[in-house]
Tab-separated table of C-alpha atoms and ligand atoms in Angstrom:
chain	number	residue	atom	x	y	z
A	136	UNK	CA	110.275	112.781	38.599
A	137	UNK	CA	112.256	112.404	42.004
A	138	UNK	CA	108.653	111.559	43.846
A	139	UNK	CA	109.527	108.329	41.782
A	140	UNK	CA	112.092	107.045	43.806
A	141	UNK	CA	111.158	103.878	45.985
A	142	UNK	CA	112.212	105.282	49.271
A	143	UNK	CA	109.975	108.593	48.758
A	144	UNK	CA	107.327	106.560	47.459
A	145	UNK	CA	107.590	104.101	50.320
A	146	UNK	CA	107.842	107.479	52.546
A	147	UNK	CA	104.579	107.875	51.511
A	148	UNK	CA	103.147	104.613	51.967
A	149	UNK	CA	102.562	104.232	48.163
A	150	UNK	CA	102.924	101.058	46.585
A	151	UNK	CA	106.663	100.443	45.338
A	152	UNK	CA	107.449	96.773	43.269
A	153	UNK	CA	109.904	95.971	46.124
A	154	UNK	CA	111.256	97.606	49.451
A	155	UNK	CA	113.739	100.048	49.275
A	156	UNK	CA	116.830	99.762	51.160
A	157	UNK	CA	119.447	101.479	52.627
A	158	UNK	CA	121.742	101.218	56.345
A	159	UNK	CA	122.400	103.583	58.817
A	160	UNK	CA	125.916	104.434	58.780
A	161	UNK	CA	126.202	103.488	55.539
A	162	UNK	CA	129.078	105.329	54.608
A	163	UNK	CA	131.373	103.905	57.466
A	164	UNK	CA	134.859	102.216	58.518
A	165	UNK	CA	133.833	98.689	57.161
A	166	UNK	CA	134.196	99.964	53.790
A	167	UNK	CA	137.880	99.937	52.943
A	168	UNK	CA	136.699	102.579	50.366
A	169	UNK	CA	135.814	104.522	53.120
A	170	UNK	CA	139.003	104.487	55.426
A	171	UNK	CA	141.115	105.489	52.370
A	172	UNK	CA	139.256	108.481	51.582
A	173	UNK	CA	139.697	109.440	55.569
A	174	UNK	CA	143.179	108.321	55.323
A	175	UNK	CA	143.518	111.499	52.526
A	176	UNK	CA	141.730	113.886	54.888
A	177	UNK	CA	143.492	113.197	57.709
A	178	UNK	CA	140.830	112.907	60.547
A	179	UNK	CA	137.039	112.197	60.694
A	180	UNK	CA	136.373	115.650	61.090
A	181	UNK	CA	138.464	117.247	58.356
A	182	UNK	CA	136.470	115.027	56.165
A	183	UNK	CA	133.146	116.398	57.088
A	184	UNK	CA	134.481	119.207	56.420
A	185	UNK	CA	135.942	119.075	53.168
A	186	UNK	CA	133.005	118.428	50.501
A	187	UNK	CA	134.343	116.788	47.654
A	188	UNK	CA	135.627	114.223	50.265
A	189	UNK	CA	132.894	114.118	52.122
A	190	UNK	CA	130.337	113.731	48.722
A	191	UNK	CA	133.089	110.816	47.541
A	192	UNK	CA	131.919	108.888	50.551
A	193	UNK	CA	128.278	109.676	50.143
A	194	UNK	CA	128.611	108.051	47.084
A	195	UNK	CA	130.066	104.611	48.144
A	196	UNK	CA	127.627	102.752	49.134
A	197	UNK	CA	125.029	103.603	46.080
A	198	UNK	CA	128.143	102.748	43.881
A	199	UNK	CA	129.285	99.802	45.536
A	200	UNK	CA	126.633	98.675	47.810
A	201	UNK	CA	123.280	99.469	45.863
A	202	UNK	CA	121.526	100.773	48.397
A	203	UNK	CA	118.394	102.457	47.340
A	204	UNK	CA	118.681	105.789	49.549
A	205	UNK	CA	121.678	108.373	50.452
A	206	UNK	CA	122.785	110.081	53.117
A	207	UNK	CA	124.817	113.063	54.066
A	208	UNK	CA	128.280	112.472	55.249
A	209	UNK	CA	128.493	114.478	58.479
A	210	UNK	CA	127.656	114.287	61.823
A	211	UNK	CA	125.161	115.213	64.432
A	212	UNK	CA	128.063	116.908	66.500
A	213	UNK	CA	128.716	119.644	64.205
A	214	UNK	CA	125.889	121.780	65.655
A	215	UNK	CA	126.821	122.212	68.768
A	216	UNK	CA	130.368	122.922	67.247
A	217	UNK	CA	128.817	125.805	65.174
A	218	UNK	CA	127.337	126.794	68.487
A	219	UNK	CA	130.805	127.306	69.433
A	220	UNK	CA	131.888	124.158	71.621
A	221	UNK	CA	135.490	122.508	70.793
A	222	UNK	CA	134.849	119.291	68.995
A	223	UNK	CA	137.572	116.318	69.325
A	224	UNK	CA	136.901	112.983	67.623
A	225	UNK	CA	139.554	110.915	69.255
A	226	UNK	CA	141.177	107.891	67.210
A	227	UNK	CA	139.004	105.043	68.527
A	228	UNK	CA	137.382	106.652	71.601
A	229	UNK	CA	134.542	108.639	70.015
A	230	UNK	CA	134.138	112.386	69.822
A	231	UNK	CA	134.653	114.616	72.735
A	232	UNK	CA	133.578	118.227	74.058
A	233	UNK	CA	136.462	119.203	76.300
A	234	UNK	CA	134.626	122.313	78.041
A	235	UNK	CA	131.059	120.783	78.335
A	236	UNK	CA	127.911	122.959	79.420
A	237	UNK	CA	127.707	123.076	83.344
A	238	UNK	CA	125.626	126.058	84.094
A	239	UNK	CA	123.269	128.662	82.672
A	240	UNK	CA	125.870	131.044	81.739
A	241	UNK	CA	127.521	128.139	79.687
A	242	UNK	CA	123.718	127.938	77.551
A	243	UNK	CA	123.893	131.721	76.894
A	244	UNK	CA	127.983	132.386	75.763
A	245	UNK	CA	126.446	129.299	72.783
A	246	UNK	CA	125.922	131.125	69.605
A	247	UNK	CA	123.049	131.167	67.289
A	248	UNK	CA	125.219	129.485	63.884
A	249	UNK	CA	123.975	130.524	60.598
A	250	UNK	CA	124.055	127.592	58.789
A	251	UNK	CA	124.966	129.126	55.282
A	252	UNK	CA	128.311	130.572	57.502
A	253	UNK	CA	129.321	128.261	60.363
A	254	UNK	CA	127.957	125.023	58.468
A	255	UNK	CA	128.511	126.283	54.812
A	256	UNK	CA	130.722	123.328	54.258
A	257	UNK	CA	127.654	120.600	54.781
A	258	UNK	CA	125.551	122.959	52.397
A	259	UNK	CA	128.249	122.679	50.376
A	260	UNK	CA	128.821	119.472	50.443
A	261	UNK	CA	124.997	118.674	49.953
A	262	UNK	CA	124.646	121.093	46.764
A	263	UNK	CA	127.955	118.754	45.615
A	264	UNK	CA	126.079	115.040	46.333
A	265	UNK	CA	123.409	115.985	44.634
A	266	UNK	CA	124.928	117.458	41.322
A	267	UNK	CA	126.952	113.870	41.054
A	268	UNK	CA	123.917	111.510	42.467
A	269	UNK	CA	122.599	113.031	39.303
A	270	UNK	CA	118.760	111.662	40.731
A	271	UNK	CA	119.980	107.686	40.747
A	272	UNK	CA	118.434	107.654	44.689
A	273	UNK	CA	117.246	110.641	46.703
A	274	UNK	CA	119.521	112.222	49.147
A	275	UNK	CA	118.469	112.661	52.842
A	276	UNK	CA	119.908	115.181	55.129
A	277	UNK	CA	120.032	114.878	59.036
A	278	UNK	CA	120.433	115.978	62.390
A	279	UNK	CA	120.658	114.624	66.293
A	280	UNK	CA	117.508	115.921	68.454
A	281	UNK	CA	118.360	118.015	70.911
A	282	UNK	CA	118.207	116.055	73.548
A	283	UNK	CA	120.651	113.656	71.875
A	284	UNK	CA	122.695	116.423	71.178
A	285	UNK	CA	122.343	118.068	74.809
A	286	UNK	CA	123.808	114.501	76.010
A	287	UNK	CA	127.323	115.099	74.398
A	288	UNK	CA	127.277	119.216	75.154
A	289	UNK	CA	126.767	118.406	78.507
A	290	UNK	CA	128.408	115.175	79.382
A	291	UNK	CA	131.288	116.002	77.099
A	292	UNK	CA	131.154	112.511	75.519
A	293	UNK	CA	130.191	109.526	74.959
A	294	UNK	CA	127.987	108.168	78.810
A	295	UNK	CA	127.447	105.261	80.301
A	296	UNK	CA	124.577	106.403	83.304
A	297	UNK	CA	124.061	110.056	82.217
A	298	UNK	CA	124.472	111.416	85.480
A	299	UNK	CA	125.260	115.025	84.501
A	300	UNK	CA	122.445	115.786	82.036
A	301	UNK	CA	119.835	113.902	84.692
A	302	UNK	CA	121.527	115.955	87.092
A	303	UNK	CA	121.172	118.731	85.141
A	304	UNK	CA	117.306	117.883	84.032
A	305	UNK	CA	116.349	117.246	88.190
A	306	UNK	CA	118.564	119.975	89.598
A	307	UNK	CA	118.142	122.586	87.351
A	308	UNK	CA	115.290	121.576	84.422
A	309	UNK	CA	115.135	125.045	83.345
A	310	UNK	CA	118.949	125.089	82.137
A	311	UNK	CA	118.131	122.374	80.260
A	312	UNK	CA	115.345	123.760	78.792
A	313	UNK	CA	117.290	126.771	77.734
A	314	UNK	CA	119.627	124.919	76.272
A	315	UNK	CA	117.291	122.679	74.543
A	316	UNK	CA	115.595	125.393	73.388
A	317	UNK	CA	118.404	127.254	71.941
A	318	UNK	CA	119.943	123.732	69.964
A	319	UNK	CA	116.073	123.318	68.337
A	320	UNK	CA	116.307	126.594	67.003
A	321	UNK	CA	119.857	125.849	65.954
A	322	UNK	CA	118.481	122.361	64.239
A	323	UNK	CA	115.117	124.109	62.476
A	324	UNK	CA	117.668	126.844	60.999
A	325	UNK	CA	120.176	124.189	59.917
A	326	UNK	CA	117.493	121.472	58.741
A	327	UNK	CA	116.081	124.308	56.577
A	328	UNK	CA	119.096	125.252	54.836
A	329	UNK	CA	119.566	121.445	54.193
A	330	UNK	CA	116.414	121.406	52.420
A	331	UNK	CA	117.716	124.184	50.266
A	332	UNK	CA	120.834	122.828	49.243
A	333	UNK	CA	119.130	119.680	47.961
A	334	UNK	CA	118.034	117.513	50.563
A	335	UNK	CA	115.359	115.516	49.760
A	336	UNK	CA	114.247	113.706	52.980
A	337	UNK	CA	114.931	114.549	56.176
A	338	UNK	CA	115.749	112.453	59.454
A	339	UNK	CA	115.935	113.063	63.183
A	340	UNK	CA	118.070	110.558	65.036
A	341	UNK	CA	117.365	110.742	69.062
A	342	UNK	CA	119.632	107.714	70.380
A	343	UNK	CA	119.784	108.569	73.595
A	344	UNK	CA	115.803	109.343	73.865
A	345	UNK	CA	115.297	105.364	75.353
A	346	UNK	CA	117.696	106.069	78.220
A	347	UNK	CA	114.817	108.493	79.832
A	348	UNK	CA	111.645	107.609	81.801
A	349	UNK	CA	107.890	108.532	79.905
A	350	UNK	CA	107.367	111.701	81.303
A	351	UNK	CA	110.674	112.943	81.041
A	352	UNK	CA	110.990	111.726	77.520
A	353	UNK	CA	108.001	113.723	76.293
A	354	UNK	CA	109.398	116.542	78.259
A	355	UNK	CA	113.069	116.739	77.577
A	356	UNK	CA	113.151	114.992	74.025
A	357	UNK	CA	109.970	114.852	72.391
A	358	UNK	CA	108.393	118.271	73.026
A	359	UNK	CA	111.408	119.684	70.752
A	360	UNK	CA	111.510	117.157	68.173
A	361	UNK	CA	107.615	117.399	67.535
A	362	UNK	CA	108.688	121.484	67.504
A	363	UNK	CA	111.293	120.500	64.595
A	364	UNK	CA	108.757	118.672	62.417
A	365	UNK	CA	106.275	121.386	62.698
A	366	UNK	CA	108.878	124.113	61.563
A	367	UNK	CA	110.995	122.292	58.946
A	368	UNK	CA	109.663	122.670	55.137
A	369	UNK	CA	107.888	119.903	53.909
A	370	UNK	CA	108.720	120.419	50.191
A	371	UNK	CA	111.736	120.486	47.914
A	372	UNK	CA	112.453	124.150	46.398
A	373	UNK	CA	111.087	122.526	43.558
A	374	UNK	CA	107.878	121.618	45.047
A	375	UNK	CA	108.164	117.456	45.978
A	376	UNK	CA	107.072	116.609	48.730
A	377	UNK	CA	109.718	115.564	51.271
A	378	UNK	CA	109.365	113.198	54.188
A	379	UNK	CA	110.379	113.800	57.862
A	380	UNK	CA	111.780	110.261	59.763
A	381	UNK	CA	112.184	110.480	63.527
A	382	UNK	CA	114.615	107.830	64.777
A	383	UNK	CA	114.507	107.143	68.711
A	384	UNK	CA	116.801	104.368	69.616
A	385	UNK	CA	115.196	102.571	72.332
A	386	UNK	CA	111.628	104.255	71.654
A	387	UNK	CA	109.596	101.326	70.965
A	388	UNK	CA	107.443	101.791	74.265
A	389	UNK	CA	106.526	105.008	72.773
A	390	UNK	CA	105.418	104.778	69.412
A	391	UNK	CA	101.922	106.433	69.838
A	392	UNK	CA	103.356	109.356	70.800
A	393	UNK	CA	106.003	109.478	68.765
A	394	UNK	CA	103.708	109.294	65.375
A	395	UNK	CA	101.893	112.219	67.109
A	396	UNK	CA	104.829	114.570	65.836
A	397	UNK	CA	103.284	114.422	62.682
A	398	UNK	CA	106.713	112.983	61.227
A	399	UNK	CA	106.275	110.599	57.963
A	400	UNK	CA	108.259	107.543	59.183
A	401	UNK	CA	108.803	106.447	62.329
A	402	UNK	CA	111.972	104.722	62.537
A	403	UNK	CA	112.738	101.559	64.761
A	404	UNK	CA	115.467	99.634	66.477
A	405	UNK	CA	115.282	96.102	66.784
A	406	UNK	CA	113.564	95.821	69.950
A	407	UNK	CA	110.084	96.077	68.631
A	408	UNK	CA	107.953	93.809	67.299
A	409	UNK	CA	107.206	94.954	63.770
A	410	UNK	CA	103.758	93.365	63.806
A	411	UNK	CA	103.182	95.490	66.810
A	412	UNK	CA	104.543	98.617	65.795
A	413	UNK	CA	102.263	98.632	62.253
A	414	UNK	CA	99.285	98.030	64.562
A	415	UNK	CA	100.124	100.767	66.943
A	416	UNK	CA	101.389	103.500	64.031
A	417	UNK	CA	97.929	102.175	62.167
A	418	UNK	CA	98.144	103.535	58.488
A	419	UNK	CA	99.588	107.007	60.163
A	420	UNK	CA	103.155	106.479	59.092
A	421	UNK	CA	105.926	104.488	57.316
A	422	UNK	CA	108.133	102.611	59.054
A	423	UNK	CA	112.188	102.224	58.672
A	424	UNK	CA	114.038	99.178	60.163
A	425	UNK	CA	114.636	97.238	61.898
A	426	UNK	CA	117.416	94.430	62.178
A	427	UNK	CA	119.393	93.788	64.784
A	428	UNK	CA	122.992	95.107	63.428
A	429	UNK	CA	124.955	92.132	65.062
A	430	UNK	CA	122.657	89.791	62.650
A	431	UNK	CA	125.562	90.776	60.452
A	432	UNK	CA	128.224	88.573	61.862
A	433	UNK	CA	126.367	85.872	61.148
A	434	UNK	CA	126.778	84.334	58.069
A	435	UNK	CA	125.347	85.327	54.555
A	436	UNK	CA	122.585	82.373	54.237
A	437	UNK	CA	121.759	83.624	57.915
A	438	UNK	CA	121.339	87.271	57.407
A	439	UNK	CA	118.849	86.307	54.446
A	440	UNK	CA	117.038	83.956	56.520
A	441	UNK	CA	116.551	86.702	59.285
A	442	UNK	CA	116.082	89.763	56.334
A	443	UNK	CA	113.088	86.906	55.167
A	444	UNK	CA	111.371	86.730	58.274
A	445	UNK	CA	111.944	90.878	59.284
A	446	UNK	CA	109.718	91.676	55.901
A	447	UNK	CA	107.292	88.813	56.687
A	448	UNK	CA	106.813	90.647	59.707
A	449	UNK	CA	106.609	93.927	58.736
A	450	UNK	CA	103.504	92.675	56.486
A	451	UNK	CA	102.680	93.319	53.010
A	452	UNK	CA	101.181	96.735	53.684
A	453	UNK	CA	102.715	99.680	51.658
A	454	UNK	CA	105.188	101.651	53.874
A	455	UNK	CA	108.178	99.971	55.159
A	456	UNK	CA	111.975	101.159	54.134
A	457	UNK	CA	114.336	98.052	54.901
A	458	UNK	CA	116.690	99.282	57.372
A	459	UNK	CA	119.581	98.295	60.378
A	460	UNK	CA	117.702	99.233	63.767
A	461	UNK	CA	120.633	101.144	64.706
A	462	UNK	CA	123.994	102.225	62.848
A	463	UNK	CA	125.962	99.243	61.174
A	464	UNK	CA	129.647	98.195	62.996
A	465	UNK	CA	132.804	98.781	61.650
A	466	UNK	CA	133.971	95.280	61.919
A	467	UNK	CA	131.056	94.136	60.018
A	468	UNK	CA	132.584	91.900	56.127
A	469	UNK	CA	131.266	93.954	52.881
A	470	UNK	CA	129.592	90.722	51.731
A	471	UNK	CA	127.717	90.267	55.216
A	472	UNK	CA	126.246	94.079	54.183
A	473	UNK	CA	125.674	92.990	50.378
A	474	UNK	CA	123.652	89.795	51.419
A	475	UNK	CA	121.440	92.551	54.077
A	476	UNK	CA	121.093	94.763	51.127
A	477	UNK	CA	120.059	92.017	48.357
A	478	UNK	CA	118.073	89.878	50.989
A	479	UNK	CA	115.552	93.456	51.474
A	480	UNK	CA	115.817	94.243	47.693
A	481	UNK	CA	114.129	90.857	46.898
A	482	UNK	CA	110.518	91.371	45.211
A	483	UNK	CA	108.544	90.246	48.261
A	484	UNK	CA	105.365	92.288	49.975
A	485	UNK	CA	104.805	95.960	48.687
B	100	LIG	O1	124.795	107.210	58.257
B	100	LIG	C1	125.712	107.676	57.562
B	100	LIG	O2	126.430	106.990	56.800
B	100	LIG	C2	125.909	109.184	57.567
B	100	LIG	C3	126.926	109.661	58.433
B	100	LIG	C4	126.731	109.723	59.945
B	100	LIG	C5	127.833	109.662	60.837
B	100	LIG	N1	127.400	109.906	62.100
B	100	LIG	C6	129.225	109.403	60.441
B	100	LIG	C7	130.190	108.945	61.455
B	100	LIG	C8	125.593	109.944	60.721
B	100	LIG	C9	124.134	110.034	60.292
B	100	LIG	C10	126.025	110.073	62.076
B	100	LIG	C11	125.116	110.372	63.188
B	100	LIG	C12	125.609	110.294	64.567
B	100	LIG	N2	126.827	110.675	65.058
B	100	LIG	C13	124.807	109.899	65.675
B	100	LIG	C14	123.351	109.506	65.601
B	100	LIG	C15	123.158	108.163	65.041
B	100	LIG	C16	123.737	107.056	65.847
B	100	LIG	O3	124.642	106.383	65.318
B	100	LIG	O4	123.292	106.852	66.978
B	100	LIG	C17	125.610	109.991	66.830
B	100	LIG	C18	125.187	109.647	68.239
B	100	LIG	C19	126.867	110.499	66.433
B	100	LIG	C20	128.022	110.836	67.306
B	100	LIG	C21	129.196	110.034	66.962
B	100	LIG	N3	129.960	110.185	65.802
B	100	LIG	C22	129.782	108.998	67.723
B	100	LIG	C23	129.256	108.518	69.048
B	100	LIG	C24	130.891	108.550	67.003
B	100	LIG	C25	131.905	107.543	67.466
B	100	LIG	C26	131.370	106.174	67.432
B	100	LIG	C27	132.000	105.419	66.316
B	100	LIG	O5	131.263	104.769	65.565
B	100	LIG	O6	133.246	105.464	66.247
B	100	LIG	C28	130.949	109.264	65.785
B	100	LIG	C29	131.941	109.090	64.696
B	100	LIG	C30	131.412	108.802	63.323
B	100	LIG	N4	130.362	109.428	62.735
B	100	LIG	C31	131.962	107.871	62.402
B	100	LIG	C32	131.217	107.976	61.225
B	100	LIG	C33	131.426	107.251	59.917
B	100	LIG	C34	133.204	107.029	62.632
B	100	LIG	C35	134.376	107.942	62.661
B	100	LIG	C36	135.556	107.434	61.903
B	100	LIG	O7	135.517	107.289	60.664
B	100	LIG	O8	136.579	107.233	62.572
């Protein structure tokens, strides 16, 4: 029975023999595996888009990393290119939108992407990954919140101060609210299809939610994302139950709130105390995280000493996926990931 896997069952706060594992950007460029498979494709994006490619480097790391979960290869900014933008992933500048959003006109020429059509190749992809996981680990799907999302339509990039969405959200807030609204609907429709293509845990990755004040934040970010968890199913189409994760990279001052969604794991960067955080979340949620991912320079004996003291920290109580606290870096040595990986696996806690 999938339910059986240590990651769902750790999902669910249930009692597991050891912590499952697995990294944020698992499937990445420190993995020569990896760059050779995008070396066949061509481009970053052509392999999202093709899906036995993109299901060959799902598979890496659970064949040559062990880790204990898997995740779709995609990205978060191939919504907003099914909503019609022009999507450029530039060789070692990040991706690009070279005719952002800049006024309400620009929300309403966005289109409303059927998944099965404009993103058929991730449900493709998906149905692939999980015919040749063959149930080893379960197989999560994904998406950016909108307001993560909203960041790149509108800044066209990568930011360092945000100045055009803030603009945007002081200037004219109900732009951005259109265009939020429009990208959740976008996200419930394509997290849906996900589910029934074979996803079998879902998560919500908001990395730019930290860069906005409290009120704001609950505003602009949270409001949709606690919209996405209501609407998104909450079982497989063969009737497990499947967990929700909501990711907000520098949320740690808002972790009350946050397990309000009603989400199943709340996940954390390395910022926050994971004493804290249990007490705060209570027995409401699981939690996923939370080392730092430059701990992984340091050297193998290191990274165990620090992977030691993270699940110390985190406690014994049932409920806690080992994870990065943000997506590991490309420069990072294979055997500096293996000793992260091995150092969480060890039969310590519950
Ligand atoms: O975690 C995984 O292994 C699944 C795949 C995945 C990718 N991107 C592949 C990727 C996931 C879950 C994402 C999410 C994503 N993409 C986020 C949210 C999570 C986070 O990291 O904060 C964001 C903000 C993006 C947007 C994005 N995509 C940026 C800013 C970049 C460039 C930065 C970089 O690392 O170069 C990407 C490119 C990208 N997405 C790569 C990968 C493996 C590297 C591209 C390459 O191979 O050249």
């Amino acid at each position: 029975m999938t339910t059986d896997h240590l990651f769902l069952r750790a999902c669910f706060r249930r009692p597991v023999p050891r912590r499952p594992v697995w990294m944020m950007r698992q499937a990445g460029r420190y993995l020569p595996e990896y760059r050779a498979t995008r070396a066949k494709a061509g481009n970053f994006l052509n392999l999202c888009k093709n899906p036995e490619l993109a299901c060959e480097v799902t598979l890496q790391p659970i064949d040559l990393m062990g880790v204990d979960a898997a995740i779709l290869f995609s990205d978060i900014l191939v919504i907003p290119e099914a909503m019609g933008m022009e999507l450029r992933f530039l060789e070692g500048e990040g991706p690009s939108f070279p005719a952002p959003i800049t006024s309400a006109a620009d929300v309403r020429r966005l289109g409303d992407p059927d998944p099965e059509v404009e993103l058929g190749y991730v449900m493709d992809a998906l149905r692939l990954i999980r015919k040749e996981l063959d149930n080893r680990v379960p197989l999560i799907g994904f998406t950016g919140a909108p307001w993560t999302l909203a960041t790149y339509m509108v800044e066209g990039g990568g930011s360092k101060n945000f100045a055009l969405i803030k603009r945007m959200l002081y200037a004219e807030p109900e732009t951005l609210h259109q265009l939020l609204e429009k990208t959740t609907q976008a996200v419930i429709r394509y997290l849906t299809a996900q589910v029934a293509a074979g996803a079998q845990a879902l998560q919500i990755f908001d990395t730019w939610g930290g860069v906005l004040s409290k009120p704001d934040f609950l505003e602009f970010s949270l409001r949709y994302i606690h919209r996405i968890v209501e609407a998104v199913p909450r079982q497989t189409p063969t009737g497990e139950k499947l967990p929700v994760i909501v990711f907000v990279k520098g949320g740690g001052q808002w972790l009350d709130e946050i397990t309000a969604t009603g989400c199943d794991v709340v996940g954390l960067d390395w910022t926050v105390d994971p004493a804290q955080a249990r007490k705060i979340i209570g027995g409401r949620t699981a939690v996923q995280g939370n080392l730092d991912p430059t701990t992984l320079y340091a050297p193998p004996a290191v990274i165990e000493q620090r992977v030691a003291a993270m699940l110390r920290a985190f406690g014994d109580a049932p409920g806690h996926i080992v994870n990065l606290g943000h997506g590991i870096l490309p420069d990072i040595p294979v055997e500096h990931a293996r000793a992260f990986i091995r150092a969480g696996q060890a039969e310590v806690g519950k």
